[in-house]
Backbone as JSON, one array per atom type, in Angstrom:
{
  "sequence": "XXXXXXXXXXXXXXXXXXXXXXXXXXXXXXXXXXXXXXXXXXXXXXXXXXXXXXXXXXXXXXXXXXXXXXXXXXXXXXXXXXXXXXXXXXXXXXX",
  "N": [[-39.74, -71.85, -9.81], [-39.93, -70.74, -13.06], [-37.86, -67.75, -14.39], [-39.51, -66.72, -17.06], [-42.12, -67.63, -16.22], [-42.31, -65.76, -14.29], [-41.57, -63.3, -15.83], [-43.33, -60.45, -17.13], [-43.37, -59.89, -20.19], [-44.86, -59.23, -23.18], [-45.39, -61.74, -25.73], [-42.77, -62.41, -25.83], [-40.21, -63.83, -27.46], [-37.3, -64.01, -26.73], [-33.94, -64.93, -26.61], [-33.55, -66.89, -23.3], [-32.95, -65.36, -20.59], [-30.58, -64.18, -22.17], [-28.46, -60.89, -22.84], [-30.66, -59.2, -24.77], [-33.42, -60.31, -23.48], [-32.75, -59.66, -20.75], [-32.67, -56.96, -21.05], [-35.46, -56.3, -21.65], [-37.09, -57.11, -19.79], [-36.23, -55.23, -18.0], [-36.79, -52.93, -18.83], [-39.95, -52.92, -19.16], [-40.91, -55.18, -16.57], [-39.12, -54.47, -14.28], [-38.95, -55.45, -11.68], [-38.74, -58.28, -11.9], [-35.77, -60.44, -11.61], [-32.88, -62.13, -13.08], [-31.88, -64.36, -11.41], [-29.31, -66.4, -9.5], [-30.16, -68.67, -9.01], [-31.87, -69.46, -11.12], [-30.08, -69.19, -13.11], [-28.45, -71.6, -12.77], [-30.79, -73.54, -12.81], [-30.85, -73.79, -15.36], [-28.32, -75.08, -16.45], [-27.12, -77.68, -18.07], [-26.54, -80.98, -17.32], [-23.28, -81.16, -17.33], [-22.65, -78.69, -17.21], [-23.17, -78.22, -14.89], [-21.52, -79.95, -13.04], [-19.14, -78.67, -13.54], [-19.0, -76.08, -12.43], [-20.27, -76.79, -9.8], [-18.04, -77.91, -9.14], [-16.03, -75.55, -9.36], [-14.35, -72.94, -8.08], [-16.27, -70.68, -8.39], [-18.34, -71.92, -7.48], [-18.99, -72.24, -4.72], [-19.15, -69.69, -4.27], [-21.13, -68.64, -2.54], [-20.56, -68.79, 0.23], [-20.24, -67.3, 3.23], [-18.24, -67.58, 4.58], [-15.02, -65.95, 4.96], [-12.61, -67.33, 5.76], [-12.6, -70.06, 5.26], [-11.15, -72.48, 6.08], [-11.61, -72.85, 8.42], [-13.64, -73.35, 11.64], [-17.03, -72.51, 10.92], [-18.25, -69.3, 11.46], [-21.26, -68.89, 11.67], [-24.55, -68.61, 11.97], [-26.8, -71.16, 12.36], [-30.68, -70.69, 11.47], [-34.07, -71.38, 11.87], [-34.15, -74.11, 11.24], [-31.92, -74.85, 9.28], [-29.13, -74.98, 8.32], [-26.48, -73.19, 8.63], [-24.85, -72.67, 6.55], [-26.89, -74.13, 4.41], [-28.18, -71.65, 4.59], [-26.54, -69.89, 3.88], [-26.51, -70.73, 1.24], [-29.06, -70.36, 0.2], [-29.36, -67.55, 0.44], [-27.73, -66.77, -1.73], [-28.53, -67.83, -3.95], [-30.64, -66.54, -4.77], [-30.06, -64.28, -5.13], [-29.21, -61.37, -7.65], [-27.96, -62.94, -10.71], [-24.74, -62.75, -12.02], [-23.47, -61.02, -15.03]],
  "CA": [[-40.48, -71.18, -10.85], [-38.75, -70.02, -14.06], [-37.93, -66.42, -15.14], [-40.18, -66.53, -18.13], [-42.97, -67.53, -15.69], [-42.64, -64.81, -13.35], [-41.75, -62.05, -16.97], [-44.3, -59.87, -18.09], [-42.79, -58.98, -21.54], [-45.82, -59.94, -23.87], [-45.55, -62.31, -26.62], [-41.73, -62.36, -25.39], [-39.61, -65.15, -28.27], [-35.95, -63.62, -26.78], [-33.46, -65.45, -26.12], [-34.12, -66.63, -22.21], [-31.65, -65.0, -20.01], [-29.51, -63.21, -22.28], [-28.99, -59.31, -23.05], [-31.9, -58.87, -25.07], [-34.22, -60.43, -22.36], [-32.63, -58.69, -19.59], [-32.93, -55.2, -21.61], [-36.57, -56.07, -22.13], [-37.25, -57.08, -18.34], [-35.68, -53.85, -16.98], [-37.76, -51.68, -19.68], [-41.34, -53.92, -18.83], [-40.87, -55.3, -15.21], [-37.95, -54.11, -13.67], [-39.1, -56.32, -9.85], [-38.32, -59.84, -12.0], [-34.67, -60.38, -11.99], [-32.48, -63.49, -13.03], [-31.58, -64.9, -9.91], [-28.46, -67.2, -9.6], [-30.88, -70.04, -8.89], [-31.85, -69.48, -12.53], [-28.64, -69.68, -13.76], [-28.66, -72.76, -12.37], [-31.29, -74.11, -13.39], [-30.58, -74.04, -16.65], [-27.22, -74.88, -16.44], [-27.12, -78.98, -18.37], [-25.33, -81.69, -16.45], [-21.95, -80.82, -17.82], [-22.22, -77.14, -16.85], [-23.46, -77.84, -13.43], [-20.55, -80.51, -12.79], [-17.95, -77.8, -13.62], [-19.91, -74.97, -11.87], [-19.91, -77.31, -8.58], [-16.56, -78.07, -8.45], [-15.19, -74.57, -9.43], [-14.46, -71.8, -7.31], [-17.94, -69.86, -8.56], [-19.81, -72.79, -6.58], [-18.98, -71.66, -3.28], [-18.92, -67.73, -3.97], [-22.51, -68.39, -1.81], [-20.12, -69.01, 1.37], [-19.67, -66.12, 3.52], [-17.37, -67.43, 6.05], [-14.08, -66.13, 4.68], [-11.92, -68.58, 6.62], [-13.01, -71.37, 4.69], [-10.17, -73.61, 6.87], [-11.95, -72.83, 10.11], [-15.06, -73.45, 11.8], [-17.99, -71.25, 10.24], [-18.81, -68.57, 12.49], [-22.18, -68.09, 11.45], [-25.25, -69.6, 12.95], [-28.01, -71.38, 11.48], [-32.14, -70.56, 12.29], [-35.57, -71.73, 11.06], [-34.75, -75.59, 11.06], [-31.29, -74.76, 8.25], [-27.77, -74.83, 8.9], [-25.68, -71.81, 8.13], [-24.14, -73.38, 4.9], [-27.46, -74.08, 3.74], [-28.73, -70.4, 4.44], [-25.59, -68.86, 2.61], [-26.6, -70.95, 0.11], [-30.23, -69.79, -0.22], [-29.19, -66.28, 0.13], [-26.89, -66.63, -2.78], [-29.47, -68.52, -5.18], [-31.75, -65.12, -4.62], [-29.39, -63.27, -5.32], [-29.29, -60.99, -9.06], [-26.96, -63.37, -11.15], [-23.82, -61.56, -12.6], [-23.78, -61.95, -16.44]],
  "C": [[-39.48, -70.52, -11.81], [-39.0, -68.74, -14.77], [-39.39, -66.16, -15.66], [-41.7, -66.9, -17.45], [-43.43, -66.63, -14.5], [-42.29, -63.28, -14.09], [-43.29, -61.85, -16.99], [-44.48, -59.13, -19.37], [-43.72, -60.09, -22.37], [-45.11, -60.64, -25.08], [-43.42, -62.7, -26.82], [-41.19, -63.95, -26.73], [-37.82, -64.69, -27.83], [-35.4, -64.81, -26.36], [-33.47, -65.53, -24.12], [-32.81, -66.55, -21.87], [-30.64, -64.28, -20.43], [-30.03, -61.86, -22.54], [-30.1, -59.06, -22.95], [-33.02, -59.17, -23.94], [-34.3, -59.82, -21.08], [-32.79, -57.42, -20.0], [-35.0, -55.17, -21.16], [-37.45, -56.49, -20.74], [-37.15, -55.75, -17.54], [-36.77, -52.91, -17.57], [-39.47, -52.09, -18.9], [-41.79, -54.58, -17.26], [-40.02, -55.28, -14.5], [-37.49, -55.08, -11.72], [-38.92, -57.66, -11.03], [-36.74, -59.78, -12.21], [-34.04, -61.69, -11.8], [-31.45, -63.52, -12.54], [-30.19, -65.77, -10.44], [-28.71, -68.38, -9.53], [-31.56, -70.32, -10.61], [-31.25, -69.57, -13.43], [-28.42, -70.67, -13.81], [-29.09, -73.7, -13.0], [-31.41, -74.47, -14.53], [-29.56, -74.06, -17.35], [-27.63, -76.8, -17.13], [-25.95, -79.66, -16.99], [-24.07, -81.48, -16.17], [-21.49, -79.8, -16.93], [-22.41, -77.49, -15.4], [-22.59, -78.58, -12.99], [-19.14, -79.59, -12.78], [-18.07, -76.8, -13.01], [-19.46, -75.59, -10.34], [-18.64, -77.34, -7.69], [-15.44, -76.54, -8.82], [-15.03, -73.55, -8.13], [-16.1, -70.76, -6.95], [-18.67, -70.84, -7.89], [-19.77, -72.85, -4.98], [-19.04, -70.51, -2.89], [-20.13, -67.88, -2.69], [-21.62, -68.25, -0.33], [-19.61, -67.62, 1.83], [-18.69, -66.44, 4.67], [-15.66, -67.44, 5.21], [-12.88, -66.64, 4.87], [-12.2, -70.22, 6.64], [-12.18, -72.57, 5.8], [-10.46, -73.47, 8.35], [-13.16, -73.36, 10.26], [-16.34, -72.36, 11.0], [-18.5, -70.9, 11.24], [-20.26, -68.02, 12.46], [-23.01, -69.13, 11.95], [-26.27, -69.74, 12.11], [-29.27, -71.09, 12.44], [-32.85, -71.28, 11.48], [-35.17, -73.15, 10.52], [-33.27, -75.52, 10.07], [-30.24, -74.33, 9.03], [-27.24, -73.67, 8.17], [-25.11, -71.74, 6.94], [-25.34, -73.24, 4.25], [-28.44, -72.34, 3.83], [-27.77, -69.49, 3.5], [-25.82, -69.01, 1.46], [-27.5, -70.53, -0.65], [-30.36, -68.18, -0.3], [-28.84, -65.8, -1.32], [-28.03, -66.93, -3.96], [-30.49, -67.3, -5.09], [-31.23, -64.25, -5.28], [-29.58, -62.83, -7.36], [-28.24, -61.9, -9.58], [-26.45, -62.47, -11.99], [-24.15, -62.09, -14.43], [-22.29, -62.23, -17.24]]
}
């Protein structure tokens, strides 16, 4: 679901995602906030190819021993990689 469908800033024409929108979110519904999965999502091919392979596309990983086993354990049917990952995509994106 995208931002602008879970805003309640009426008649809203801001730019989606930047400043202005986040000013006018915090003032109006302060519980919607753009997620890192929203970042994402509206990242073009390009961006999300350079995004992937950078450093910023693993910040989601919490096992700081990247060159080891991952000490963390997966539940609910999802491996531990893919839970860091869904943590992270929740998460407030930085701007």
């Amino acid at each position: 679901m995208k931002l602008c469908d879970r805003c309640r800033v009426a008649g809203c024409l801001l730019n989606y995602g930047g400043k202005a929108c986040k000013n006018a979110r915090k003032q109006n519904c302060p519980d919607v906030v753009f997620t890192n999965a929203d970042r994402v999502r509206e990242m073009n091919d390009e961006e999300l190819a350079k995004f992937m392979l950078s450093s910023d596309g693993a910040a989601y990983c919490k096992n700081n021993d990247r060159d080891s086993m991952c000490y963390l354990k997966g539940r609910d049917g999802m491996t531990a990689c893919e839970l860091c990952a869904l943590d992270w995509l929740r998460e407030e994106a930085e701007e």
